[in-house]
Amino acid sequence: MKRALNFNAGPAALPEAVLAKAEKEMMNYQSLGMGVMELSHRSKEFEDINDRTNSLLRNLLSIPDDYEVLLLQGGASLQFSMVPMNLLEEGASASYVLTGTWSEKALKEAQKIGNAVIAASSKHGNYKSIPSLSEFDIPAGSSYLHITTNNTIYGTQWHTLPESLNIPLVADMSSDILSRPVNVSSFGLIYAGAQKNLGPSGVTVVIIRKDLLKRSKPELPSMLNYQVYSESKSLYNTPPTLSIYFLMLVLEWAEELGGVKQLEMMNKEKAALLYDVIDRSEGFYKGHAEKQSRSLMNITFTLDNEDLTSVFLREAEESGFIGLAGHRSVGGCRASTYNAVPLENIEKLADFMNYFRNRN
């Protein structure tokens, strides 16, 4: 079978080694005569998967002991509501830095819960950059500051993360978690949908400092309460067992590769190849993001006009490239180069982009 050259933004490519192992175990996990998705979530076998996943996350991301790891459902979009429901203190505000569509949505949901304000924004520049720390205006008494570390639609990424704040830093890391080392101790809470760098859709990772669990009020609905999930080891209700199993396999794959530092080195090499094609094209390809804010995960660019863009996308698909159309809200093109996208696929895309440019 010929594998597609998958550049989808999410759900995205999974490592072939992970898919091969899952295929092998799909019908018969550990000689049980059942697949993982058929196991009881109360069984020892699934509890082992759950514990192994937790342990791998802690090791790969160097998560300190005073942080809890939760495996939830509902995607990052549910966290837009759960974060303020659990962390926004009575009479206080929550501060949000706007760097794209997803941070806008996070703010909108938070405003339904309480007082949420804009601490900084790059919307005036069509989200081509990340605001500098000097631009922040955080009201006194804010319960937390929320950022989105990588912006899939606009192709920007935080390369200098806020540190030493006097309030908890909350980060949506859905599209760049596990792609580079981060200092978890700088954050109060990190959340990430799995379907870009961690596995298939269906499971969301939440990493929360344990002292913040005290903010989760008992009157919250149980299914929206971080404290409830913490006390039950993320097994309060039936979890997304198959997605967690895939998450475990992806984490094992990352560990075997050499961990997050090795993944960062690979991701920098992949992104550099495509940005080099863009920068050397003499304006034929135009990168959306300003250079100092460019994402290592989502390379966004445009061509001269919509007709030429349509031809590019059509010929790219005919050549086996999938998922290169930009988000419907901004158009243009986007190549998502997550951890599982192999270097050889990037090299093929770079060759195609040069070939297309030479012909047009």
PDB file of N, CA and C in Angstrom, residues 59-139:
ATOM      1  N   ASN A  59       7.737  11.501  32.144  1.00  0.00           N
ATOM      2  CA  ASN A  59       9.154  11.386  31.803  1.00  0.00           C
ATOM      3  C   ASN A  59       9.523  12.249  30.606  1.00  0.00           C
ATOM      4  N   LEU A  60       8.721  12.194  29.545  1.00  0.00           N
ATOM      5  CA  LEU A  60       9.049  12.922  28.323  1.00  0.00           C
ATOM      6  C   LEU A  60       8.983  14.431  28.517  1.00  0.00           C
ATOM      7  N   LEU A  61       8.005  14.897  29.296  1.00  0.00           N
ATOM      8  CA  LEU A  61       7.812  16.337  29.479  1.00  0.00           C
ATOM      9  C   LEU A  61       8.429  16.846  30.780  1.00  0.00           C
ATOM     10  N   SER A  62       9.087  15.949  31.518  1.00  0.00           N
ATOM     11  CA  SER A  62       9.713  16.328  32.805  1.00  0.00           C
ATOM     12  C   SER A  62       8.700  17.028  33.709  1.00  0.00           C
ATOM     13  N   ILE A  63       7.573  16.381  33.902  1.00  0.00           N
ATOM     14  CA  ILE A  63       6.499  16.952  34.722  1.00  0.00           C
ATOM     15  C   ILE A  63       6.820  16.739  36.202  1.00  0.00           C
ATOM     16  N   PRO A  64       6.888  17.810  36.982  1.00  0.00           N
ATOM     17  CA  PRO A  64       7.215  17.680  38.411  1.00  0.00           C
ATOM     18  C   PRO A  64       6.136  16.916  39.188  1.00  0.00           C
ATOM     19  N   ASP A  65       6.501  16.430  40.354  1.00  0.00           N
ATOM     20  CA  ASP A  65       5.582  15.641  41.173  1.00  0.00           C
ATOM     21  C   ASP A  65       4.398  16.446  41.681  1.00  0.00           C
ATOM     22  N   ASP A  66       4.534  17.765  41.745  1.00  0.00           N
ATOM     23  CA  ASP A  66       3.418  18.560  42.264  1.00  0.00           C
ATOM     24  C   ASP A  66       2.429  18.954  41.162  1.00  0.00           C
ATOM     25  N   TYR A  67       2.457  18.203  40.056  1.00  0.00           N
ATOM     26  CA  TYR A  67       1.486  18.387  38.978  1.00  0.00           C
ATOM     27  C   TYR A  67       0.703  17.096  38.775  1.00  0.00           C
ATOM     28  N   GLU A  68      -0.569  17.238  38.450  1.00  0.00           N
ATOM     29  CA  GLU A  68      -1.435  16.114  38.143  1.00  0.00           C
ATOM     30  C   GLU A  68      -1.585  15.998  36.630  1.00  0.00           C
ATOM     31  N   VAL A  69      -1.624  14.769  36.132  1.00  0.00           N
ATOM     32  CA  VAL A  69      -1.880  14.526  34.713  1.00  0.00           C
ATOM     33  C   VAL A  69      -3.271  13.911  34.584  1.00  0.00           C
ATOM     34  N   LEU A  70      -4.128  14.561  33.818  1.00  0.00           N
ATOM     35  CA  LEU A  70      -5.492  14.091  33.603  1.00  0.00           C
ATOM     36  C   LEU A  70      -5.691  13.760  32.131  1.00  0.00           C
ATOM     37  N   LEU A  71      -6.439  12.702  31.849  1.00  0.00           N
ATOM     38  CA  LEU A  71      -6.773  12.298  30.483  1.00  0.00           C
ATOM     39  C   LEU A  71      -8.282  12.417  30.330  1.00  0.00           C
ATOM     40  N   LEU A  72      -8.690  13.452  29.599  1.00  0.00           N
ATOM     41  CA  LEU A  72     -10.107  13.822  29.535  1.00  0.00           C
ATOM     42  C   LEU A  72     -10.662  13.671  28.122  1.00  0.00           C
ATOM     43  N   GLN A  73     -11.942  13.950  27.996  1.00  0.00           N
ATOM     44  CA  GLN A  73     -12.611  13.945  26.694  1.00  0.00           C
ATOM     45  C   GLN A  73     -13.077  15.365  26.364  1.00  0.00           C
ATOM     46  N   GLY A  74     -13.638  15.539  25.179  1.00  0.00           N
ATOM     47  CA  GLY A  74     -14.205  16.830  24.814  1.00  0.00           C
ATOM     48  C   GLY A  74     -13.287  17.739  24.031  1.00  0.00           C
ATOM     49  N   GLY A  75     -12.022  17.323  23.802  1.00  0.00           N
ATOM     50  CA  GLY A  75     -11.101  18.131  23.026  1.00  0.00           C
ATOM     51  C   GLY A  75     -10.682  19.405  23.754  1.00  0.00           C
ATOM     52  N   ALA A  76      -9.787  20.155  23.123  1.00  0.00           N
ATOM     53  CA  ALA A  76      -9.359  21.428  23.697  1.00  0.00           C
ATOM     54  C   ALA A  76     -10.527  22.395  23.811  1.00  0.00           C
ATOM     55  N   SER A  77     -11.513  22.259  22.941  1.00  0.00           N
ATOM     56  CA  SER A  77     -12.650  23.188  22.966  1.00  0.00           C
ATOM     57  C   SER A  77     -13.431  23.101  24.269  1.00  0.00           C
ATOM     58  N   LEU A  78     -13.524  21.923  24.869  1.00  0.00           N
ATOM     59  CA  LEU A  78     -14.183  21.820  26.169  1.00  0.00           C
ATOM     60  C   LEU A  78     -13.352  22.511  27.248  1.00  0.00           C
ATOM     61  N   GLN A  79     -12.013  22.495  27.088  1.00  0.00           N
ATOM     62  CA  GLN A  79     -11.155  23.177  28.053  1.00  0.00           C
ATOM     63  C   GLN A  79     -11.345  24.687  28.024  1.00  0.00           C
ATOM     64  N   PHE A  80     -11.831  25.230  26.899  1.00  0.00           N
ATOM     65  CA  PHE A  80     -12.141  26.651  26.849  1.00  0.00           C
ATOM     66  C   PHE A  80     -13.132  27.024  27.944  1.00  0.00           C
ATOM     67  N   SER A  81     -14.028  26.070  28.279  1.00  0.00           N
ATOM     68  CA  SER A  81     -15.014  26.300  29.345  1.00  0.00           C
ATOM     69  C   SER A  81     -14.531  25.779  30.693  1.00  0.00           C
ATOM     70  N   MET A  82     -13.886  24.607  30.705  1.00  0.00           N
ATOM     71  CA  MET A  82     -13.468  24.016  31.967  1.00  0.00           C
ATOM     72  C   MET A  82     -12.424  24.864  32.696  1.00  0.00           C
ATOM     73  N   VAL A  83     -11.528  25.472  31.951  1.00  0.00           N
ATOM     74  CA  VAL A  83     -10.491  26.291  32.599  1.00  0.00           C
ATOM     75  C   VAL A  83     -11.118  27.407  33.434  1.00  0.00           C
ATOM     76  N   PRO A  84     -11.964  28.268  32.861  1.00  0.00           N
ATOM     77  CA  PRO A  84     -12.552  29.319  33.707  1.00  0.00           C
ATOM     78  C   PRO A  84     -13.511  28.772  34.764  1.00  0.00           C
ATOM     79  N   MET A  85     -14.224  27.690  34.458  1.00  0.00           N
ATOM     80  CA  MET A  85     -15.134  27.132  35.454  1.00  0.00           C
ATOM     81  C   MET A  85     -14.382  26.679  36.702  1.00  0.00           C
ATOM     82  N   ASN A  86     -13.168  26.172  36.511  1.00  0.00           N
ATOM     83  CA  ASN A  86     -12.387  25.644  37.621  1.00  0.00           C
ATOM     84  C   ASN A  86     -11.400  26.645  38.214  1.00  0.00           C
ATOM     85  N   LEU A  87     -10.864  27.556  37.402  1.00  0.00           N
ATOM     86  CA  LEU A  87      -9.771  28.412  37.871  1.00  0.00           C
ATOM     87  C   LEU A  87     -10.148  29.867  38.111  1.00  0.00           C
ATOM     88  N   LEU A  88     -11.216  30.333  37.495  1.00  0.00           N
ATOM     89  CA  LEU A  88     -11.593  31.740  37.638  1.00  0.00           C
ATOM     90  C   LEU A  88     -12.234  31.959  39.005  1.00  0.00           C
ATOM     91  N   GLU A  89     -11.556  32.737  39.830  1.00  0.00           N
ATOM     92  CA  GLU A  89     -12.014  32.949  41.196  1.00  0.00           C
ATOM     93  C   GLU A  89     -13.110  34.017  41.255  1.00  0.00           C
ATOM     94  N   GLU A  90     -13.948  33.903  42.256  1.00  0.00           N
ATOM     95  CA  GLU A  90     -15.083  34.814  42.405  1.00  0.00           C
ATOM     96  C   GLU A  90     -14.593  36.255  42.567  1.00  0.00           C
ATOM     97  N   GLY A  91     -15.170  37.141  41.771  1.00  0.00           N
ATOM     98  CA  GLY A  91     -14.823  38.548  41.833  1.00  0.00           C
ATOM     99  C   GLY A  91     -13.561  38.927  41.093  1.00  0.00           C
ATOM    100  N   ALA A  92     -12.890  37.942  40.504  1.00  0.00           N
ATOM    101  CA  ALA A  92     -11.644  38.205  39.785  1.00  0.00           C
ATOM    102  C   ALA A  92     -11.878  38.149  38.276  1.00  0.00           C
ATOM    103  N   SER A  93     -10.822  38.440  37.532  1.00  0.00           N
ATOM    104  CA  SER A  93     -10.899  38.366  36.077  1.00  0.00           C
ATOM    105  C   SER A  93      -9.921  37.313  35.579  1.00  0.00           C
ATOM    106  N   ALA A  94     -10.071  36.951  34.314  1.00  0.00           N
ATOM    107  CA  ALA A  94      -9.122  36.071  33.633  1.00  0.00           C
ATOM    108  C   ALA A  94      -8.571  36.826  32.442  1.00  0.00           C
ATOM    109  N   SER A  95      -7.264  36.721  32.200  1.00  0.00           N
ATOM    110  CA  SER A  95      -6.617  37.474  31.129  1.00  0.00           C
ATOM    111  C   SER A  95      -6.238  36.551  29.976  1.00  0.00           C
ATOM    112  N   TYR A  96      -6.473  37.014  28.748  1.00  0.00           N
ATOM    113  CA  TYR A  96      -6.231  36.203  27.554  1.00  0.00           C
ATOM    114  C   TYR A  96      -5.381  36.980  26.553  1.00  0.00           C
ATOM    115  N   VAL A  97      -4.397  36.289  25.981  1.00  0.00           N
ATOM    116  CA  VAL A  97      -3.608  36.855  24.895  1.00  0.00           C
ATOM    117  C   VAL A  97      -4.146  36.280  23.591  1.00  0.00           C
ATOM    118  N   LEU A  98      -4.571  37.152  22.688  1.00  0.00           N
ATOM    119  CA  LEU A  98      -5.170  36.716  21.430  1.00  0.00           C
ATOM    120  C   LEU A  98      -4.098  36.633  20.343  1.00  0.00           C
ATOM    121  N   THR A  99      -3.936  35.427  19.788  1.00  0.00           N
ATOM    122  CA  THR A  99      -2.954  35.217  18.715  1.00  0.00           C
ATOM    123  C   THR A  99      -3.562  34.460  17.537  1.00  0.00           C
ATOM    124  N   GLY A 100      -4.878  34.293  17.551  1.00  0.00           N
ATOM    125  CA  GLY A 100      -5.522  33.579  16.454  1.00  0.00           C
ATOM    126  C   GLY A 100      -6.922  33.148  16.813  1.00  0.00           C
ATOM    127  N   THR A 101      -7.493  32.350  15.930  1.00  0.00           N
ATOM    128  CA  THR A 101      -8.883  31.931  16.062  1.00  0.00           C
ATOM    129  C   THR A 101      -9.148  31.167  17.354  1.00  0.00           C
ATOM    130  N   TRP A 102      -8.235  30.264  17.724  1.00  0.00           N
ATOM    131  CA  TRP A 102      -8.512  29.410  18.886  1.00  0.00           C
ATOM    132  C   TRP A 102      -8.432  30.187  20.187  1.00  0.00           C
ATOM    133  N   SER A 103      -7.538  31.157  20.279  1.00  0.00           N
ATOM    134  CA  SER A 103      -7.507  31.982  21.485  1.00  0.00           C
ATOM    135  C   SER A 103      -8.736  32.886  21.557  1.00  0.00           C
ATOM    136  N   GLU A 104      -9.225  33.323  20.393  1.00  0.00           N
ATOM    137  CA  GLU A 104     -10.471  34.084  20.369  1.00  0.00           C
ATOM    138  C   GLU A 104     -11.625  33.247  20.913  1.00  0.00           C
ATOM    139  N   LYS A 105     -11.682  31.992  20.483  1.00  0.00           N
ATOM    140  CA  LYS A 105     -12.756  31.117  20.951  1.00  0.00           C
ATOM    141  C   LYS A 105     -12.622  30.827  22.440  1.00  0.00           C
ATOM    142  N   ALA A 106     -11.392  30.662  22.905  1.00  0.00           N
ATOM    143  CA  ALA A 106     -11.181  30.427  24.335  1.00  0.00           C
ATOM    144  C   ALA A 106     -11.681  31.624  25.146  1.00  0.00           C
ATOM    145  N   LEU A 107     -11.381  32.827  24.690  1.00  0.00           N
ATOM    146  CA  LEU A 107     -11.843  34.034  25.371  1.00  0.00           C
ATOM    147  C   LEU A 107     -13.373  34.104  25.375  1.00  0.00           C
ATOM    148  N   LYS A 108     -13.972  33.826  24.222  1.00  0.00           N
ATOM    149  CA  LYS A 108     -15.427  33.910  24.102  1.00  0.00           C
ATOM    150  C   LYS A 108     -16.116  32.970  25.094  1.00  0.00           C
ATOM    151  N   GLU A 109     -15.597  31.761  25.231  1.00  0.00           N
ATOM    152  CA  GLU A 109     -16.204  30.813  26.169  1.00  0.00           C
ATOM    153  C   GLU A 109     -15.986  31.252  27.614  1.00  0.00           C
ATOM    154  N   ALA A 110     -14.799  31.794  27.893  1.00  0.00           N
ATOM    155  CA  ALA A 110     -14.520  32.257  29.254  1.00  0.00           C
ATOM    156  C   ALA A 110     -15.447  33.402  29.645  1.00  0.00           C
ATOM    157  N   GLN A 111     -15.777  34.259  28.691  1.00  0.00           N
ATOM    158  CA  GLN A 111     -16.666  35.387  28.980  1.00  0.00           C
ATOM    159  C   GLN A 111     -18.085  34.943  29.310  1.00  0.00           C
ATOM    160  N   LYS A 112     -18.434  33.727  28.934  1.00  0.00           N
ATOM    161  CA  LYS A 112     -19.734  33.175  29.330  1.00  0.00           C
ATOM    162  C   LYS A 112     -19.736  32.727  30.790  1.00  0.00           C
ATOM    163  N   ILE A 113     -18.526  32.508  31.323  1.00  0.00           N
ATOM    164  CA  ILE A 113     -18.400  32.017  32.697  1.00  0.00           C
ATOM    165  C   ILE A 113     -18.209  33.167  33.678  1.00  0.00           C
ATOM    166  N   GLY A 114     -17.446  34.179  33.273  1.00  0.00           N
ATOM    167  CA  GLY A 114     -17.157  35.286  34.178  1.00  0.00           C
ATOM    168  C   GLY A 114     -16.464  36.421  33.448  1.00  0.00           C
ATOM    169  N   ASN A 115     -15.714  37.205  34.177  1.00  0.00           N
ATOM    170  CA  ASN A 115     -15.047  38.376  33.612  1.00  0.00           C
ATOM    171  C   ASN A 115     -13.717  37.970  32.989  1.00  0.00           C
ATOM    172  N   ALA A 116     -13.668  37.942  31.671  1.00  0.00           N
ATOM    173  CA  ALA A 116     -12.451  37.583  30.938  1.00  0.00           C
ATOM    174  C   ALA A 116     -12.088  38.745  30.024  1.00  0.00           C
ATOM    175  N   VAL A 117     -10.814  39.148  30.051  1.00  0.00           N
ATOM    176  CA  VAL A 117     -10.382  40.352  29.338  1.00  0.00           C
ATOM    177  C   VAL A 117      -9.188  40.039  28.448  1.00  0.00           C
ATOM    178  N   ILE A 118      -8.903  40.934  27.505  1.00  0.00           N
ATOM    179  CA  ILE A 118      -7.775  40.799  26.592  1.00  0.00           C
ATOM    180  C   ILE A 118      -6.549  41.473  27.208  1.00  0.00           C
ATOM    181  N   ALA A 119      -5.501  40.688  27.421  1.00  0.00           N
ATOM    182  CA  ALA A 119      -4.260  41.226  27.981  1.00  0.00           C
ATOM    183  C   ALA A 119      -3.323  41.726  26.886  1.00  0.00           C
ATOM    184  N   ALA A 120      -3.423  41.140  25.706  1.00  0.00           N
ATOM    185  CA  ALA A 120      -2.622  41.547  24.543  1.00  0.00           C
ATOM    186  C   ALA A 120      -3.223  40.874  23.317  1.00  0.00           C
ATOM    187  N   SER A 121      -2.948  41.437  22.146  1.00  0.00           N
ATOM    188  CA  SER A 121      -3.520  40.880  20.921  1.00  0.00           C
ATOM    189  C   SER A 121      -2.681  41.271  19.712  1.00  0.00           C
ATOM    190  N   SER A 122      -2.603  40.365  18.749  1.00  0.00           N
ATOM    191  CA  SER A 122      -1.960  40.695  17.473  1.00  0.00           C
ATOM    192  C   SER A 122      -2.982  40.664  16.330  1.00  0.00           C
ATOM    193  N   LYS A 123      -4.253  40.794  16.688  1.00  0.00           N
ATOM    194  CA  LYS A 123      -5.306  40.754  15.675  1.00  0.00           C
ATOM    195  C   LYS A 123      -5.189  41.911  14.697  1.00  0.00           C
ATOM    196  N   HIS A 124      -4.741  43.078  15.176  1.00  0.00           N
ATOM    197  CA  HIS A 124      -4.627  44.264  14.320  1.00  0.00           C
ATOM    198  C   HIS A 124      -3.663  44.023  13.152  1.00  0.00           C
ATOM    199  N   GLY A 125      -2.743  43.079  13.306  1.00  0.00           N
ATOM    200  CA  GLY A 125      -1.801  42.748  12.239  1.00  0.00           C
ATOM    201  C   GLY A 125      -2.150  41.459  11.535  1.00  0.00           C
ATOM    202  N   ASN A 126      -3.439  41.067  11.607  1.00  0.00           N
ATOM    203  CA  ASN A 126      -3.916  39.824  10.994  1.00  0.00           C
ATOM    204  C   ASN A 126      -3.172  38.610  11.528  1.00  0.00           C
ATOM    205  N   TYR A 127      -2.842  38.669  12.808  1.00  0.00           N
ATOM    206  CA  TYR A 127      -2.230  37.543  13.513  1.00  0.00           C
ATOM    207  C   TYR A 127      -0.972  37.024  12.806  1.00  0.00           C
ATOM    208  N   LYS A 128      -0.144  37.944  12.364  1.00  0.00           N
ATOM    209  CA  LYS A 128       1.105  37.540  11.714  1.00  0.00           C
ATOM    210  C   LYS A 128       2.254  37.382  12.707  1.00  0.00           C
ATOM    211  N   SER A 129       2.026  37.767  13.954  1.00  0.00           N
ATOM    212  CA  SER A 129       3.097  37.729  14.942  1.00  0.00           C
ATOM    213  C   SER A 129       2.547  37.418  16.323  1.00  0.00           C
ATOM    214  N   ILE A 130       3.467  37.173  17.246  1.00  0.00           N
ATOM    215  CA  ILE A 130       3.141  36.956  18.642  1.00  0.00           C
ATOM    216  C   ILE A 130       3.426  38.251  19.399  1.00  0.00           C
ATOM    217  N   PRO A 131       2.509  38.736  20.230  1.00  0.00           N
ATOM    218  CA  PRO A 131       2.780  39.965  20.989  1.00  0.00           C
ATOM    219  C   PRO A 131       4.009  39.809  21.878  1.00  0.00           C
ATOM    220  N   SER A 132       4.769  40.872  22.023  1.00  0.00           N
ATOM    221  CA  SER A 132       5.920  40.839  22.925  1.00  0.00           C
ATOM    222  C   SER A 132       5.426  40.960  24.359  1.00  0.00           C
ATOM    223  N   LEU A 133       6.232  40.472  25.283  1.00  0.00           N
ATOM    224  CA  LEU A 133       5.836  40.491  26.686  1.00  0.00           C
ATOM    225  C   LEU A 133       5.646  41.922  27.183  1.00  0.00           C
ATOM    226  N   SER A 134       6.321  42.869  26.570  1.00  0.00           N
ATOM    227  CA  SER A 134       6.198  44.267  26.979  1.00  0.00           C
ATOM    228  C   SER A 134       4.821  44.850  26.658  1.00  0.00           C
ATOM    229  N   GLU A 135       4.077  44.182  25.787  1.00  0.00           N
ATOM    230  CA  GLU A 135       2.752  44.673  25.393  1.00  0.00           C
ATOM    231  C   GLU A 135       1.660  44.208  26.341  1.00  0.00           C
ATOM    232  N   PHE A 136       1.962  43.311  27.250  1.00  0.00           N
ATOM    233  CA  PHE A 136       0.944  42.733  28.115  1.00  0.00           C
ATOM    234  C   PHE A 136       0.364  43.793  29.060  1.00  0.00           C
ATOM    235  N   ASP A 137      -0.944  43.755  29.219  1.00  0.00           N
ATOM    236  CA  ASP A 137      -1.640  44.583  30.199  1.00  0.00           C
ATOM    237  C   ASP A 137      -2.560  43.659  30.994  1.00  0.00           C
ATOM    238  N   ILE A 138      -2.027  43.127  32.080  1.00  0.00           N
ATOM    239  CA  ILE A 138      -2.759  42.154  32.887  1.00  0.00           C
ATOM    240  C   ILE A 138      -3.358  42.870  34.089  1.00  0.00           C
ATOM    241  N   PRO A 139      -4.693  42.913  34.184  1.00  0.00           N
ATOM    242  CA  PRO A 139      -5.321  43.607  35.318  1.00  0.00           C
ATOM    243  C   PRO A 139      -4.906  42.995  36.658  1.00  0.00           C
TER     244      PRO A 139
END
